[in-house]
Amino acid sequence: MTVLVTGGCGYIGAHVVHALHQAGEQVVVVDDLSYGKPTRIEGSRLYGMDIAAPGAGERLAEIMKAEGVDSVIHFAARKQVGESVEKPLWYYQQNINGMLNVLTGMRDSCSKKLVFSSSAAPYGVPPVDVVPEDVVPMLPINPYGQTKLFGEWMARACEQPFGIRFCALRYFNVAGGGPVELEDPAILNLIPMLFDRLKKGKAPAIFGDDYPTPDGTCVRDYIHVCDLASGHVAALNWMNGKTGVEIFNLGTGT
């Protein structure tokens, strides 16, 4: 199969591209290179474009037809929670329009399998420590989480009229790296932020001291980026021969 990876030049996307190559798949990447590097995609064909721009759906359909794409893994989105609170309309424009254009491209081409790199953010503040996929209601507390949940709704709505099979993967916190050239280039996730402060001779910033934990700080489930990449490839393979919509959490359970 040929897989189109949106945002494939970024931190997680590049690890998924690497995992797909390791599995022997043909890969095409679409990325606006706002955070990614074209050297990270191991010879995959790269189309530089903003998938949230007007007309991007039609262009994506052209790419999918020309490349014989039958599956899409969708990463390309804005993901900073604080920034989404400061710029909510921009986040809605970027993330919702991006998903709209991906689905438009799939509707108008032969690509009918979609793995959406979602987030645990749609859960908001659930009433349980270990969060299952069937938490109801889902109440995201910031625009970033809202765009992820709405993206899931959009893809779900396209299953019946357009035959698009859909799997969303919700994960919490990502860390680590595979090949050194795929390291996280941005200081946007917790572990790079921690080391950035240490390199500057500063103490790591810790937010929150009143959680019901041994030291009052937050406890999170971290997943290694290579395991996360394997999960995306496994989800793509799991969809073979299946219909409908599925949601999975990805984490270690620890």
mmCIF file of C-alpha atoms in Angstrom, residues 55-214:
data_model
loop_
_atom_site.group_PDB
_atom_site.id
_atom_site.type_symbol
_atom_site.label_atom_id
_atom_site.label_comp_id
_atom_site.label_asym_id
_atom_site.label_seq_id
_atom_site.Cartn_x
_atom_site.Cartn_y
_atom_site.Cartn_z
ATOM 1 C CA GLY A 55 -8.055 24.630 -2.064
ATOM 2 C CA ALA A 56 -5.854 22.175 -0.158
ATOM 3 C CA GLY A 57 -8.540 19.470 -0.326
ATOM 4 C CA GLU A 58 -8.473 19.466 -4.100
ATOM 5 C CA ARG A 59 -4.669 19.440 -4.129
ATOM 6 C CA LEU A 60 -4.581 16.540 -1.672
ATOM 7 C CA ALA A 61 -6.970 14.591 -3.905
ATOM 8 C CA GLU A 62 -4.620 15.182 -6.853
ATOM 9 C CA ILE A 63 -1.651 13.938 -4.818
ATOM 10 C CA MET A 64 -3.522 10.863 -3.588
ATOM 11 C CA LYS A 65 -4.567 9.942 -7.131
ATOM 12 C CA ALA A 66 -1.122 10.566 -8.640
ATOM 13 C CA GLU A 67 0.666 8.567 -5.933
ATOM 14 C CA GLY A 68 -1.876 5.750 -5.655
ATOM 15 C CA VAL A 69 -2.473 6.514 -1.967
ATOM 16 C CA ASP A 70 -4.915 4.164 -0.276
ATOM 17 C CA SER A 71 -4.268 5.141 3.367
ATOM 18 C CA VAL A 72 -3.654 8.346 5.307
ATOM 19 C CA ILE A 73 -2.077 8.948 8.705
ATOM 20 C CA HIS A 74 -2.968 12.488 9.752
ATOM 21 C CA PHE A 75 -0.618 14.364 12.097
ATOM 22 C CA ALA A 76 -0.440 17.884 10.664
ATOM 23 C CA ALA A 77 -1.977 20.247 13.240
ATOM 24 C CA ARG A 78 -1.176 22.906 15.796
ATOM 25 C CA LYS A 79 -0.707 21.360 19.219
ATOM 26 C CA GLN A 80 0.270 23.896 21.912
ATOM 27 C CA VAL A 81 -2.440 24.061 24.553
ATOM 28 C CA GLY A 82 -1.472 27.497 25.871
ATOM 29 C CA GLU A 83 -1.237 28.934 22.388
ATOM 30 C CA SER A 84 -4.675 27.541 21.586
ATOM 31 C CA VAL A 85 -6.122 29.491 24.519
ATOM 32 C CA GLU A 86 -4.452 32.693 23.276
ATOM 33 C CA LYS A 87 -5.360 32.127 19.604
ATOM 34 C CA PRO A 88 -8.548 30.041 19.581
ATOM 35 C CA LEU A 89 -9.857 31.147 16.185
ATOM 36 C CA TRP A 90 -6.517 30.392 14.542
ATOM 37 C CA TYR A 91 -6.497 26.919 16.099
ATOM 38 C CA TYR A 92 -10.012 26.235 14.832
ATOM 39 C CA GLN A 93 -8.978 27.461 11.381
ATOM 40 C CA GLN A 94 -5.790 25.403 11.284
ATOM 41 C CA ASN A 95 -6.875 22.112 12.818
ATOM 42 C CA ILE A 96 -10.484 21.872 11.683
ATOM 43 C CA ASN A 97 -9.777 23.112 8.151
ATOM 44 C CA GLY A 98 -6.834 20.723 7.985
ATOM 45 C CA MET A 99 -9.049 17.737 8.787
ATOM 46 C CA LEU A 100 -11.743 19.026 6.416
ATOM 47 C CA ASN A 101 -9.237 19.143 3.557
ATOM 48 C CA VAL A 102 -7.816 15.702 4.341
ATOM 49 C CA LEU A 103 -11.319 14.214 4.293
ATOM 50 C CA THR A 104 -12.154 16.102 1.089
ATOM 51 C CA GLY A 105 -9.055 14.667 -0.564
ATOM 52 C CA MET A 106 -9.978 11.169 0.588
ATOM 53 C CA ARG A 107 -13.569 11.525 -0.567
ATOM 54 C CA ASP A 108 -12.407 12.512 -4.048
ATOM 55 C CA SER A 109 -9.747 9.803 -4.405
ATOM 56 C CA CYS A 110 -9.256 6.090 -3.820
ATOM 57 C CA SER A 111 -7.861 6.607 -0.308
ATOM 58 C CA LYS A 112 -10.339 5.153 2.178
ATOM 59 C CA LYS A 113 -8.367 4.329 5.359
ATOM 60 C CA LEU A 114 -7.609 7.077 7.863
ATOM 61 C CA VAL A 115 -5.604 6.869 11.079
ATOM 62 C CA PHE A 116 -6.013 10.130 12.995
ATOM 63 C CA SER A 117 -3.315 11.058 15.478
ATOM 64 C CA SER A 118 -5.699 12.460 18.058
ATOM 65 C CA SER A 119 -5.000 13.242 21.703
ATOM 66 C CA ALA A 120 -6.127 12.605 25.257
ATOM 67 C CA ALA A 121 -7.050 16.300 25.416
ATOM 68 C CA PRO A 122 -10.698 15.625 24.399
ATOM 69 C CA TYR A 123 -11.192 13.862 27.751
ATOM 70 C CA GLY A 124 -10.816 17.156 29.595
ATOM 71 C CA VAL A 125 -10.718 16.418 33.322
ATOM 72 C CA PRO A 126 -12.267 12.941 33.577
ATOM 73 C CA PRO A 127 -13.518 11.630 36.919
ATOM 74 C CA VAL A 128 -11.139 8.628 36.895
ATOM 75 C CA ASP A 129 -7.353 8.198 37.136
ATOM 76 C CA VAL A 130 -7.077 5.579 34.388
ATOM 77 C CA VAL A 131 -9.086 6.906 31.450
ATOM 78 C CA PRO A 132 -11.007 4.440 29.232
ATOM 79 C CA GLU A 133 -12.071 5.206 25.668
ATOM 80 C CA ASP A 134 -15.775 5.314 26.543
ATOM 81 C CA VAL A 135 -15.640 8.291 28.921
ATOM 82 C CA VAL A 136 -18.923 10.200 28.549
ATOM 83 C CA PRO A 137 -19.353 13.098 28.302
ATOM 84 C CA MET A 138 -16.099 14.247 26.744
ATOM 85 C CA LEU A 139 -15.460 17.835 27.817
ATOM 86 C CA PRO A 140 -12.165 19.226 26.494
ATOM 87 C CA ILE A 141 -11.059 22.277 28.478
ATOM 88 C CA ASN A 142 -9.107 24.154 25.789
ATOM 89 C CA PRO A 143 -9.451 24.931 22.062
ATOM 90 C CA TYR A 144 -6.717 22.443 21.150
ATOM 91 C CA GLY A 145 -8.655 19.568 22.707
ATOM 92 C CA GLN A 146 -11.869 20.819 21.136
ATOM 93 C CA THR A 147 -10.327 20.728 17.663
ATOM 94 C CA LYS A 148 -9.132 17.165 18.203
ATOM 95 C CA LEU A 149 -12.569 16.001 19.327
ATOM 96 C CA PHE A 150 -14.285 17.791 16.466
ATOM 97 C CA GLY A 151 -11.782 16.226 14.050
ATOM 98 C CA GLU A 152 -12.848 12.811 15.326
ATOM 99 C CA TRP A 153 -16.520 13.740 14.817
ATOM 100 C CA MET A 154 -15.793 14.917 11.276
ATOM 101 C CA ALA A 155 -14.030 11.698 10.317
ATOM 102 C CA ARG A 156 -16.722 9.586 11.974
ATOM 103 C CA ALA A 157 -19.403 11.368 9.927
ATOM 104 C CA CYS A 158 -17.630 10.482 6.661
ATOM 105 C CA GLU A 159 -17.664 6.709 7.197
ATOM 106 C CA GLN A 160 -21.184 6.021 5.967
ATOM 107 C CA PRO A 161 -21.559 8.434 3.011
ATOM 108 C CA PHE A 162 -18.005 8.102 1.631
ATOM 109 C CA GLY A 163 -16.822 4.694 2.859
ATOM 110 C CA ILE A 164 -13.877 6.145 4.767
ATOM 111 C CA ARG A 165 -12.716 3.733 7.463
ATOM 112 C CA PHE A 166 -11.449 5.610 10.479
ATOM 113 C CA CYS A 167 -9.344 4.895 13.554
ATOM 114 C CA ALA A 168 -8.408 7.572 16.106
ATOM 115 C CA LEU A 169 -5.467 7.139 18.466
ATOM 116 C CA ARG A 170 -5.570 9.116 21.707
ATOM 117 C CA TYR A 171 -2.327 9.419 23.615
ATOM 118 C CA PHE A 172 -1.150 11.444 26.543
ATOM 119 C CA ASN A 173 2.566 12.297 26.702
ATOM 120 C CA VAL A 174 5.380 11.336 24.322
ATOM 121 C CA ALA A 175 9.104 11.150 24.991
ATOM 122 C CA GLY A 176 12.317 9.652 23.660
ATOM 123 C CA GLY A 177 13.725 9.183 20.199
ATOM 124 C CA GLY A 178 14.714 6.526 17.697
ATOM 125 C CA PRO A 179 17.439 7.329 15.163
ATOM 126 C CA VAL A 180 19.283 10.437 16.346
ATOM 127 C CA GLU A 181 18.387 12.366 13.202
ATOM 128 C CA LEU A 182 14.711 12.091 14.229
ATOM 129 C CA GLU A 183 15.154 13.865 17.558
ATOM 130 C CA ASP A 184 12.507 16.369 18.587
ATOM 131 C CA PRO A 185 13.588 19.675 16.963
ATOM 132 C CA ALA A 186 11.179 21.871 18.948
ATOM 133 C CA ILE A 187 11.099 22.723 22.626
ATOM 134 C CA LEU A 188 7.373 22.153 22.989
ATOM 135 C CA ASN A 189 7.133 18.868 24.920
ATOM 136 C CA LEU A 190 8.003 18.368 28.587
ATOM 137 C CA ILE A 191 11.255 16.421 28.256
ATOM 138 C CA PRO A 192 12.906 18.840 25.756
ATOM 139 C CA MET A 193 11.712 21.735 27.941
ATOM 140 C CA LEU A 194 13.297 20.127 30.993
ATOM 141 C CA PHE A 195 16.669 19.610 29.307
ATOM 142 C CA ASP A 196 16.558 23.072 27.753
ATOM 143 C CA ARG A 197 16.345 24.632 31.203
ATOM 144 C CA LEU A 198 19.099 22.396 32.574
ATOM 145 C CA LYS A 199 21.389 23.367 29.685
ATOM 146 C CA LYS A 200 20.761 27.022 30.567
ATOM 147 C CA GLY A 201 21.655 26.393 34.213
ATOM 148 C CA LYS A 202 18.064 26.783 35.370
ATOM 149 C CA ALA A 203 15.935 24.500 37.504
ATOM 150 C CA PRO A 204 13.126 22.703 35.622
ATOM 151 C CA ALA A 205 9.789 24.472 35.960
ATOM 152 C CA ILE A 206 7.202 22.406 37.841
ATOM 153 C CA PHE A 207 3.545 23.393 37.614
ATOM 154 C CA GLY A 208 1.131 22.261 40.311
ATOM 155 C CA ASP A 209 1.786 21.168 43.878
ATOM 156 C CA ASP A 210 -1.652 20.095 45.084
ATOM 157 C CA TYR A 211 -2.381 16.947 43.098
ATOM 158 C CA PRO A 212 -3.376 13.860 45.167
ATOM 159 C CA THR A 213 0.053 12.259 44.600
ATOM 160 C CA PRO A 214 3.014 11.475 46.907
#
